[in-house]
Amino acid sequence: MPPAGARSSGLKRPGDEVYGLGVGPARKQNRPDPLTHHGRHFGRTVQTFCRVQLLIKTGLEQTIQMELGRMTLEDLSASEKADHNIYQQLLRMVPGLEERLCTSSNHDLFYVADTLSKGIASSRSDDTKSLKSVVVDWITPLNGVLVPPISRNVKTDRGYHHPRTGELLCPVNLDWNDPKIRRDLSSGQLVPSGDLWPRFIFRGYEYVPSEPWQGLLRSSLLVSAYKHVFTSPSSVGAQNCSASRATRSSNARIHGMQSVTIASIAYIATQVRFALSSTPVFSRNDNVTDSEFFYNLVIELLEDPEETVEVQDLLLWWNKQIFPTYLADYRPVHQDSVIAKIKERRRMLLQQADKEAVAAEQNGGSTSNPSP
């Protein structure tokens, strides 16, 4: 017989839960702070090399000074305006963040910045890890093999040590077919900085010196990586991202992302550049890959007001690749459409009204000032 007080039915006492391999009280799962969630998206789409604590501290101080009338946006330098714009994007991305920052202690401000930073770092690390493997498939010839083969999990045989990755990474101002260039790149005697852009970012991996915008940031490799990160791995190669076999919500859908951002294009280009390299660990301070300089230069070009026409065309192209249902504000309509006819009629009525107003003014002037 069981001891007195024992239960022979085998039922557990209230509060007893099987946990792991033992029996004990149920544990509450620690749910991640929503700030981490927002930080992940912020790093991918706004600024991945952001020093969040400094950004928040400076942005908050500037906002207070502006509200007190002691400073205007025009008082900021170009770089300060860019940072302030990033700060404003962060506030728009995280609901209630502005109010929280304005009422927080220094300790809470540090917690907010640290949590956002962890989100940025975790998404970057996740993407670095996943792209390291799949990029091998994307650069392998269709129905062919890479010679020599490239390991999916170890990067030592990539970069300028392999003919395929070396060709893709080779700066467009250098000739990969030159044996000396190959030797110098492979040995590390020649280390391209972040402003010497690689061939893989151009469509068809072809660069036209006389037309540097031609095909820039439009390579199939970049599109595959963008889909892998933002829509779903299964959407890579699909003509329509919405028709992919993904069973989980994509990063874009989770965050309500409906169009590409300049920073997200720069982010993907930076990630692919690193995935092709032989450098094992992603670091903003790595002088070999020079990732931060490369990333910032891409953003600088795409945010240059003098390049607006080319950039708008590039963004429209990207949105068609990633978000098939995207409709740009400036998308032209057919001249024989109903809306075009309505607008044309309105223009004609306004023109007629203007003519009548001018005629009436002229007639009134001649009546009030008769000739002597």
GROMACS .gro file of C-alpha atoms in nm:
model
  372
    1MET     CA    1   0.000   0.000   0.000
    2PRO     CA    2   0.118   0.350  -0.065
    3PRO     CA    3   0.222   0.558   0.235
    4ALA     CA    4  -0.045   0.757   0.407
    5GLY     CA    5  -0.120   1.076   0.225
    6ALA     CA    6   0.023   0.949  -0.101
    7ARG     CA    7  -0.182   0.938  -0.419
    8SER     CA    8  -0.204   0.599  -0.582
    9SER     CA    9  -0.377   0.732  -0.891
   10GLY     CA   10  -0.053   0.861  -1.040
   11LEU     CA   11  -0.195   1.210  -1.074
   12LYS     CA   12   0.044   1.495  -1.001
   13ARG     CA   13  -0.030   1.729  -0.716
   14PRO     CA   14  -0.145   2.079  -0.813
   15GLY     CA   15   0.162   2.285  -0.900
   16ASP     CA   16   0.372   1.985  -1.007
   17GLU     CA   17   0.478   2.005  -1.370
   18VAL     CA   18   0.711   1.796  -1.575
   19TYR     CA   19   0.988   2.032  -1.686
   20GLY     CA   20   1.270   1.898  -1.894
   21LEU     CA   21   1.376   1.564  -1.750
   22GLY     CA   22   1.261   1.638  -1.394
   23VAL     CA   23   0.953   1.740  -1.204
   24GLY     CA   24   0.912   2.089  -1.071
   25PRO     CA   25   0.705   2.405  -1.080
   26ALA     CA   26   0.612   2.545  -1.418
   27ARG     CA   27   0.838   2.825  -1.535
   28LYS     CA   28   0.714   3.133  -1.707
   29GLN     CA   29   0.874   3.184  -2.042
   30ASN     CA   30   1.055   3.515  -2.064
   31ARG     CA   31   0.897   3.698  -2.352
   32PRO     CA   32   1.139   3.926  -2.537
   33ASP     CA   33   1.091   4.298  -2.490
   34PRO     CA   34   0.907   4.451  -2.790
   35LEU     CA   35   1.199   4.691  -2.819
   36THR     CA   36   1.412   4.399  -2.936
   37HIS     CA   37   1.154   4.325  -3.206
   38HIS     CA   38   1.161   4.685  -3.327
   39GLY     CA   39   1.539   4.696  -3.305
   40ARG     CA   40   1.568   4.403  -3.545
   41HIS     CA   41   1.365   4.583  -3.812
   42PHE     CA   42   1.533   4.918  -3.746
   43GLY     CA   43   1.875   4.764  -3.809
   44ARG     CA   44   1.766   4.609  -4.136
   45THR     CA   45   1.578   4.906  -4.278
   46VAL     CA   46   1.708   5.227  -4.119
   47GLN     CA   47   2.063   5.199  -3.978
   48THR     CA   48   2.249   4.881  -3.894
   49PHE     CA   49   2.567   5.045  -3.760
   50CYS     CA   50   2.379   5.278  -3.530
   51ARG     CA   51   2.519   5.384  -3.193
   52VAL     CA   52   2.174   5.385  -3.038
   53GLN     CA   53   2.260   5.534  -2.700
   54LEU     CA   54   2.430   5.836  -2.858
   55LEU     CA   55   2.150   5.867  -3.115
   56ILE     CA   56   1.880   5.878  -2.845
   57LYS     CA   57   2.073   6.111  -2.614
   58THR     CA   58   2.152   6.360  -2.890
   59GLY     CA   59   1.811   6.336  -3.055
   60LEU     CA   60   1.629   6.392  -2.728
   61GLU     CA   61   1.844   6.693  -2.639
   62GLN     CA   62   1.794   6.847  -2.983
   63THR     CA   63   1.419   6.795  -2.968
   64ILE     CA   64   1.398   6.968  -2.629
   65GLN     CA   65   1.605   7.261  -2.752
   66MET     CA   66   1.385   7.295  -3.061
   67GLU     CA   67   1.066   7.289  -2.854
   68LEU     CA   68   1.208   7.564  -2.632
   69GLY     CA   69   1.287   7.771  -2.940
   70ARG     CA   70   1.660   7.766  -2.875
   71MET     CA   71   1.741   7.571  -3.190
   72THR     CA   72   1.597   7.500  -3.533
   73LEU     CA   73   1.662   7.221  -3.778
   74GLU     CA   74   1.858   7.465  -3.992
   75ASP     CA   75   2.110   7.510  -3.712
   76LEU     CA   76   2.222   7.149  -3.754
   77SER     CA   77   2.504   7.044  -3.983
   78ALA     CA   78   2.440   6.802  -4.269
   79SER     CA   79   2.557   6.503  -4.065
   80GLU     CA   80   2.355   6.618  -3.762
   81LYS     CA   81   2.044   6.649  -3.979
   82ALA     CA   82   2.099   6.296  -4.109
   83ASP     CA   83   2.130   6.160  -3.754
   84HIS     CA   84   1.824   6.358  -3.642
   85ASN     CA   85   1.627   6.208  -3.930
   86ILE     CA   86   1.732   5.859  -3.818
   87TYR     CA   87   1.617   5.947  -3.465
   88GLN     CA   88   1.278   6.059  -3.600
   89GLN     CA   89   1.245   5.734  -3.796
   90LEU     CA   90   1.312   5.540  -3.476
   91LEU     CA   91   1.036   5.732  -3.295
   92ARG     CA   92   0.790   5.659  -3.575
   93MET     CA   93   0.884   5.291  -3.579
   94VAL     CA   94   0.838   5.228  -3.204
   95PRO     CA   95   0.491   5.319  -3.071
   96GLY     CA   96   0.503   5.529  -2.755
   97LEU     CA   97   0.881   5.561  -2.759
   98GLU     CA   98   0.892   5.942  -2.764
   99GLU     CA   99   0.672   5.972  -2.456
  100ARG     CA  100   0.872   5.704  -2.280
  101LEU     CA  101   1.202   5.878  -2.352
  102CYS     CA  102   1.071   6.212  -2.228
  103THR     CA  103   0.969   6.062  -1.893
  104SER     CA  104   1.252   5.815  -1.842
  105SER     CA  105   1.539   5.815  -1.597
  106ASN     CA  106   1.896   5.783  -1.720
  107HIS     CA  107   1.885   5.416  -1.622
  108ASP     CA  108   1.574   5.355  -1.833
  109LEU     CA  109   1.723   5.545  -2.128
  110PHE     CA  110   2.023   5.314  -2.111
  111TYR     CA  111   1.793   5.010  -2.100
  112VAL     CA  112   1.598   5.129  -2.406
  113ALA     CA  113   1.915   5.191  -2.605
  114ASP     CA  114   2.072   4.863  -2.496
  115THR     CA  115   1.761   4.660  -2.583
  116LEU     CA  116   1.728   4.821  -2.926
  117SER     CA  117   2.099   4.758  -2.987
  118LYS     CA  118   2.056   4.392  -2.900
  119GLY     CA  119   1.774   4.367  -3.153
  120ILE     CA  120   1.989   4.528  -3.423
  121ALA     CA  121   2.280   4.296  -3.348
  122SER     CA  122   2.066   3.982  -3.333
  123SER     CA  123   1.900   4.039  -3.672
  124ARG     CA  124   2.235   4.119  -3.831
  125SER     CA  125   2.386   3.804  -3.681
  126ASP     CA  126   2.093   3.589  -3.794
  127ASP     CA  127   2.115   3.722  -4.148
  128THR     CA  128   2.492   3.682  -4.160
  129LYS     CA  129   2.462   3.319  -4.055
  130SER     CA  130   2.184   3.226  -4.298
  131LEU     CA  131   2.332   3.408  -4.598
  132LYS     CA  132   2.671   3.246  -4.545
  133SER     CA  133   2.521   2.913  -4.647
  134VAL     CA  134   2.268   2.998  -4.917
  135VAL     CA  135   2.492   3.237  -5.109
  136VAL     CA  136   2.691   2.933  -5.222
  137ASP     CA  137   2.382   2.803  -5.403
  138TRP     CA  138   2.317   3.137  -5.572
  139ILE     CA  139   2.666   3.172  -5.717
  140THR     CA  140   2.683   2.812  -5.838
  141PRO     CA  141   2.621   2.785  -6.216
  142LEU     CA  142   2.282   2.640  -6.310
  143ASN     CA  143   2.314   2.262  -6.342
  144GLY     CA  144   2.684   2.302  -6.271
  145VAL     CA  145   2.932   2.298  -5.986
  146LEU     CA  146   3.187   2.534  -5.839
  147VAL     CA  147   3.548   2.441  -5.904
  148PRO     CA  148   3.695   2.408  -5.654
  149PRO     CA  149   3.391   2.351  -5.430
  150ILE     CA  150   3.311   2.602  -5.156
  151SER     CA  151   3.224   2.497  -4.802
  152ARG     CA  152   2.882   2.616  -4.686
  153ASN     CA  153   2.986   2.659  -4.324
  154VAL     CA  154   3.350   2.765  -4.339
  155LYS     CA  155   3.461   3.084  -4.514
  156THR     CA  156   3.836   3.037  -4.542
  157ASP     CA  157   3.811   2.926  -4.905
  158ARG     CA  158   3.604   3.227  -5.015
  159GLY     CA  159   3.692   3.585  -5.094
  160TYR     CA  160   3.988   3.637  -5.321
  161HIS     CA  161   4.105   3.280  -5.257
  162HIS     CA  162   3.837   3.139  -5.490
  163PRO     CA  163   3.794   3.227  -5.859
  164ARG     CA  164   3.417   3.271  -5.836
  165THR     CA  165   3.385   3.475  -5.517
  166GLY     CA  166   3.700   3.665  -5.610
  167GLU     CA  167   3.554   3.765  -5.945
  168LEU     CA  168   3.232   3.886  -5.782
  169LEU     CA  169   3.412   4.079  -5.506
  170CYS     CA  170   3.678   4.230  -5.730
  171PRO     CA  171   3.638   4.610  -5.746
  172VAL     CA  172   3.520   4.727  -6.086
  173ASN     CA  173   3.829   4.944  -6.126
  174LEU     CA  174   4.053   4.635  -6.113
  175ASP     CA  175   4.096   4.362  -6.374
  176TRP     CA  176   4.032   4.021  -6.217
  177ASN     CA  177   4.179   3.853  -6.524
  178ASP     CA  178   4.518   4.009  -6.447
  179PRO     CA  179   4.724   3.738  -6.267
  180LYS     CA  180   4.913   3.998  -6.062
  181ILE     CA  181   4.587   4.157  -5.942
  182ARG     CA  182   4.463   3.813  -5.837
  183ARG     CA  183   4.783   3.735  -5.648
  184ASP     CA  184   4.788   4.070  -5.469
  185LEU     CA  185   4.423   4.041  -5.367
  186SER     CA  186   4.461   3.681  -5.252
  187SER     CA  187   4.778   3.750  -5.052
  188GLY     CA  188   4.632   4.056  -4.885
  189GLN     CA  189   4.893   4.285  -5.032
  190LEU     CA  190   4.605   4.468  -5.200
  191VAL     CA  191   4.308   4.535  -4.970
  192PRO     CA  192   4.020   4.723  -5.139
  193SER     CA  193   3.852   4.981  -4.917
  194GLY     CA  194   3.476   5.026  -4.889
  195ASP     CA  195   3.466   5.292  -5.160
  196LEU     CA  196   3.593   5.050  -5.425
  197TRP     CA  197   3.267   4.881  -5.515
  198PRO     CA  198   3.253   4.515  -5.622
  199ARG     CA  199   3.127   4.375  -5.948
  200PHE     CA  200   2.845   4.171  -5.793
  201ILE     CA  201   2.630   4.478  -5.721
  202PHE     CA  202   2.582   4.544  -6.094
  203ARG     CA  203   2.323   4.375  -6.314
  204GLY     CA  204   2.484   4.085  -6.496
  205TYR     CA  205   2.798   4.167  -6.296
  206GLU     CA  206   2.892   4.411  -6.572
  207TYR     CA  207   3.013   4.765  -6.505
  208VAL     CA  208   3.007   5.035  -6.774
  209PRO     CA  209   3.257   5.310  -6.677
  210SER     CA  210   3.090   5.571  -6.899
  211GLU     CA  211   2.748   5.494  -6.743
  212PRO     CA  212   2.815   5.412  -6.375
  213TRP     CA  213   2.443   5.411  -6.287
  214GLN     CA  214   2.372   5.144  -6.548
  215GLY     CA  215   2.271   4.828  -6.361
  216LEU     CA  216   2.399   4.961  -6.027
  217LEU     CA  217   2.246   4.772  -5.730
  218ARG     CA  218   2.028   4.565  -5.965
  219SER     CA  219   2.201   4.229  -5.964
  220SER     CA  220   2.008   3.904  -5.929
  221LEU     CA  221   2.231   3.814  -5.635
  222LEU     CA  222   2.110   4.119  -5.441
  223VAL     CA  223   1.747   4.044  -5.523
  224SER     CA  224   1.783   3.685  -5.402
  225ALA     CA  225   1.938   3.800  -5.076
  226TYR     CA  226   1.671   4.067  -5.024
  227LYS     CA  227   1.392   3.815  -5.073
  228HIS     CA  228   1.567   3.566  -4.845
  229VAL     CA  229   1.580   3.819  -4.561
  230PHE     CA  230   1.262   4.021  -4.604
  231THR     CA  231   1.001   3.802  -4.775
  232SER     CA  232   1.102   3.439  -4.723
  233PRO     CA  233   1.376   3.196  -4.828
  234SER     CA  234   1.121   3.011  -5.041
  235SER     CA  235   1.044   3.327  -5.239
  236VAL     CA  236   1.395   3.334  -5.386
  237GLY     CA  237   1.364   3.261  -5.755
  238ALA     CA  238   0.986   3.308  -5.752
  239GLN     CA  239   0.844   3.566  -5.990
  240ASN     CA  240   0.581   3.665  -5.736
  241CYS     CA  241   0.687   3.685  -5.371
  242SER     CA  242   0.325   3.651  -5.259
  243ALA     CA  243   0.310   3.310  -5.426
  244SER     CA  244   0.599   3.162  -5.229
  245ARG     CA  245   0.567   2.844  -5.022
  246ALA     CA  246   0.640   3.023  -4.695
  247THR     CA  247   0.438   2.901  -4.397
  248ARG     CA  248   0.561   3.171  -4.158
  249SER     CA  249   0.496   3.543  -4.182
  250SER     CA  250   0.785   3.720  -4.349
  251ASN     CA  251   0.989   3.991  -4.181
  252ALA     CA  252   0.835   4.245  -4.418
  253ARG     CA  253   0.480   4.138  -4.331
  254ILE     CA  254   0.546   4.122  -3.956
  255HIS     CA  255   0.663   4.483  -3.958
  256GLY     CA  256   0.409   4.612  -4.210
  257MET     CA  257   0.678   4.682  -4.467
  258GLN     CA  258   0.522   4.765  -4.806
  259SER     CA  259   0.816   4.912  -4.994
  260VAL     CA  260   1.194   4.893  -4.990
  261THR     CA  261   1.404   5.151  -4.812
  262ILE     CA  262   1.737   5.295  -4.916
  263ALA     CA  263   1.901   5.159  -4.603
  264SER     CA  264   1.761   4.810  -4.662
  265ILE     CA  265   1.926   4.796  -5.005
  266ALA     CA  266   2.255   4.907  -4.852
  267TYR     CA  267   2.211   4.650  -4.575
  268ILE     CA  268   2.162   4.361  -4.817
  269ALA     CA  269   2.456   4.471  -5.034
  270THR     CA  270   2.673   4.483  -4.721
  271GLN     CA  271   2.558   4.140  -4.606
  272VAL     CA  272   2.620   3.978  -4.946
  273ARG     CA  273   2.960   4.143  -4.971
  274PHE     CA  274   3.051   3.994  -4.634
  275ALA     CA  275   2.905   3.651  -4.723
  276LEU     CA  276   3.129   3.630  -5.029
  277SER     CA  277   3.438   3.731  -4.833
  278SER     CA  278   3.672   3.503  -4.641
  279THR     CA  279   3.637   3.705  -4.321
  280PRO     CA  280   3.483   3.479  -4.053
  281VAL     CA  281   3.331   3.736  -3.814
  282PHE     CA  282   3.119   4.039  -3.905
  283SER     CA  283   3.255   4.350  -3.734
  284ARG     CA  284   3.200   4.719  -3.792
  285ASN     CA  285   3.568   4.779  -3.709
  286ASP     CA  286   3.705   4.521  -3.955
  287ASN     CA  287   3.950   4.703  -4.182
  288VAL     CA  288   3.960   4.415  -4.430
  289THR     CA  289   3.593   4.414  -4.531
  290ASP     CA  290   3.546   4.783  -4.436
  291SER     CA  291   3.174   4.706  -4.412
  292GLU     CA  292   3.062   5.022  -4.231
  293PHE     CA  293   3.231   5.253  -4.482
  294PHE     CA  294   3.081   5.059  -4.773
  295TYR     CA  295   2.733   5.064  -4.615
  296ASN     CA  296   2.742   5.436  -4.539
  297LEU     CA  297   2.864   5.525  -4.889
  298VAL     CA  298   2.577   5.337  -5.054
  299ILE     CA  299   2.330   5.526  -4.835
  300GLU     CA  300   2.508   5.855  -4.902
  301LEU     CA  301   2.474   5.806  -5.278
  302LEU     CA  302   2.110   5.703  -5.265
  303GLU     CA  303   2.019   5.997  -5.040
  304ASP     CA  304   2.201   6.253  -5.255
  305PRO     CA  305   1.941   6.507  -5.382
  306GLU     CA  306   2.137   6.544  -5.706
  307GLU     CA  307   2.076   6.175  -5.784
  308THR     CA  308   1.699   6.186  -5.722
  309VAL     CA  309   1.593   6.084  -6.074
  310GLU     CA  310   1.817   5.776  -6.083
  311VAL     CA  311   1.734   5.682  -5.724
  312GLN     CA  312   1.359   5.703  -5.777
  313ASP     CA  313   1.393   5.480  -6.082
  314LEU     CA  314   1.604   5.236  -5.878
  315LEU     CA  315   1.352   5.224  -5.592
  316LEU     CA  316   1.065   5.168  -5.835
  317TRP     CA  317   1.259   4.879  -5.990
  318TRP     CA  318   1.328   4.727  -5.647
  319ASN     CA  319   0.968   4.756  -5.536
  320LYS     CA  320   0.855   4.573  -5.848
  321GLN     CA  321   1.098   4.290  -5.765
  322ILE     CA  322   1.006   4.256  -5.398
  323PHE     CA  323   0.652   4.392  -5.362
  324PRO     CA  324   0.458   4.308  -5.681
  325THR     CA  325   0.149   4.498  -5.567
  326TYR     CA  326   0.346   4.815  -5.500
  327LEU     CA  327   0.205   5.124  -5.671
  328ALA     CA  328   0.429   5.428  -5.682
  329ASP     CA  329   0.270   5.770  -5.636
  330TYR     CA  330   0.400   5.883  -5.971
  331ARG     CA  331   0.287   5.579  -6.168
  332PRO     CA  332   0.145   5.710  -6.496
  333VAL     CA  333  -0.216   5.644  -6.597
  334HIS     CA  334  -0.348   5.582  -6.947
  335GLN     CA  335  -0.448   5.897  -7.131
  336ASP     CA  336  -0.783   5.747  -7.228
  337SER     CA  337  -0.872   5.634  -6.874
  338VAL     CA  338  -1.170   5.781  -6.688
  339ILE     CA  339  -0.954   5.956  -6.430
  340ALA     CA  340  -0.738   6.109  -6.703
  341LYS     CA  341  -1.050   6.241  -6.881
  342ILE     CA  342  -1.185   6.390  -6.557
  343LYS     CA  343  -0.857   6.565  -6.482
  344GLU     CA  344  -0.832   6.693  -6.840
  345ARG     CA  345  -1.187   6.833  -6.820
  346ARG     CA  346  -1.102   7.006  -6.493
  347ARG     CA  347  -0.792   7.164  -6.647
  348MET     CA  348  -0.995   7.292  -6.942
  349LEU     CA  349  -1.259   7.443  -6.712
  350LEU     CA  350  -0.992   7.617  -6.505
  351GLN     CA  351  -0.822   7.749  -6.816
  352GLN     CA  352  -1.153   7.881  -6.947
  353ALA     CA  353  -1.227   8.047  -6.613
  354ASP     CA  354  -0.884   8.211  -6.614
  355LYS     CA  355  -0.940   8.346  -6.966
  356GLU     CA  356  -1.278   8.489  -6.869
  357ALA     CA  357  -1.129   8.650  -6.559
  358VAL     CA  358  -0.852   8.813  -6.762
  359ALA     CA  359  -1.101   8.937  -7.022
  360ALA     CA  360  -1.329   9.080  -6.752
  361GLU     CA  361  -1.036   9.258  -6.590
  362GLN     CA  362  -0.929   9.408  -6.920
  363ASN     CA  363  -1.283   9.524  -7.000
  364GLY     CA  364  -1.320   9.674  -6.653
  365GLY     CA  365  -0.992   9.860  -6.687
  366SER     CA  366  -1.086  10.011  -7.022
  367THR     CA  367  -1.425  10.127  -6.883
  368SER     CA  368  -1.284  10.295  -6.572
  369ASN     CA  369  -1.009  10.471  -6.766
  370PRO     CA  370  -1.171  10.610  -7.081
  371SER     CA  371  -0.949  10.768  -7.342
  372PRO     CA  372  -0.946  11.154  -7.331
   0.00000   0.00000   0.00000
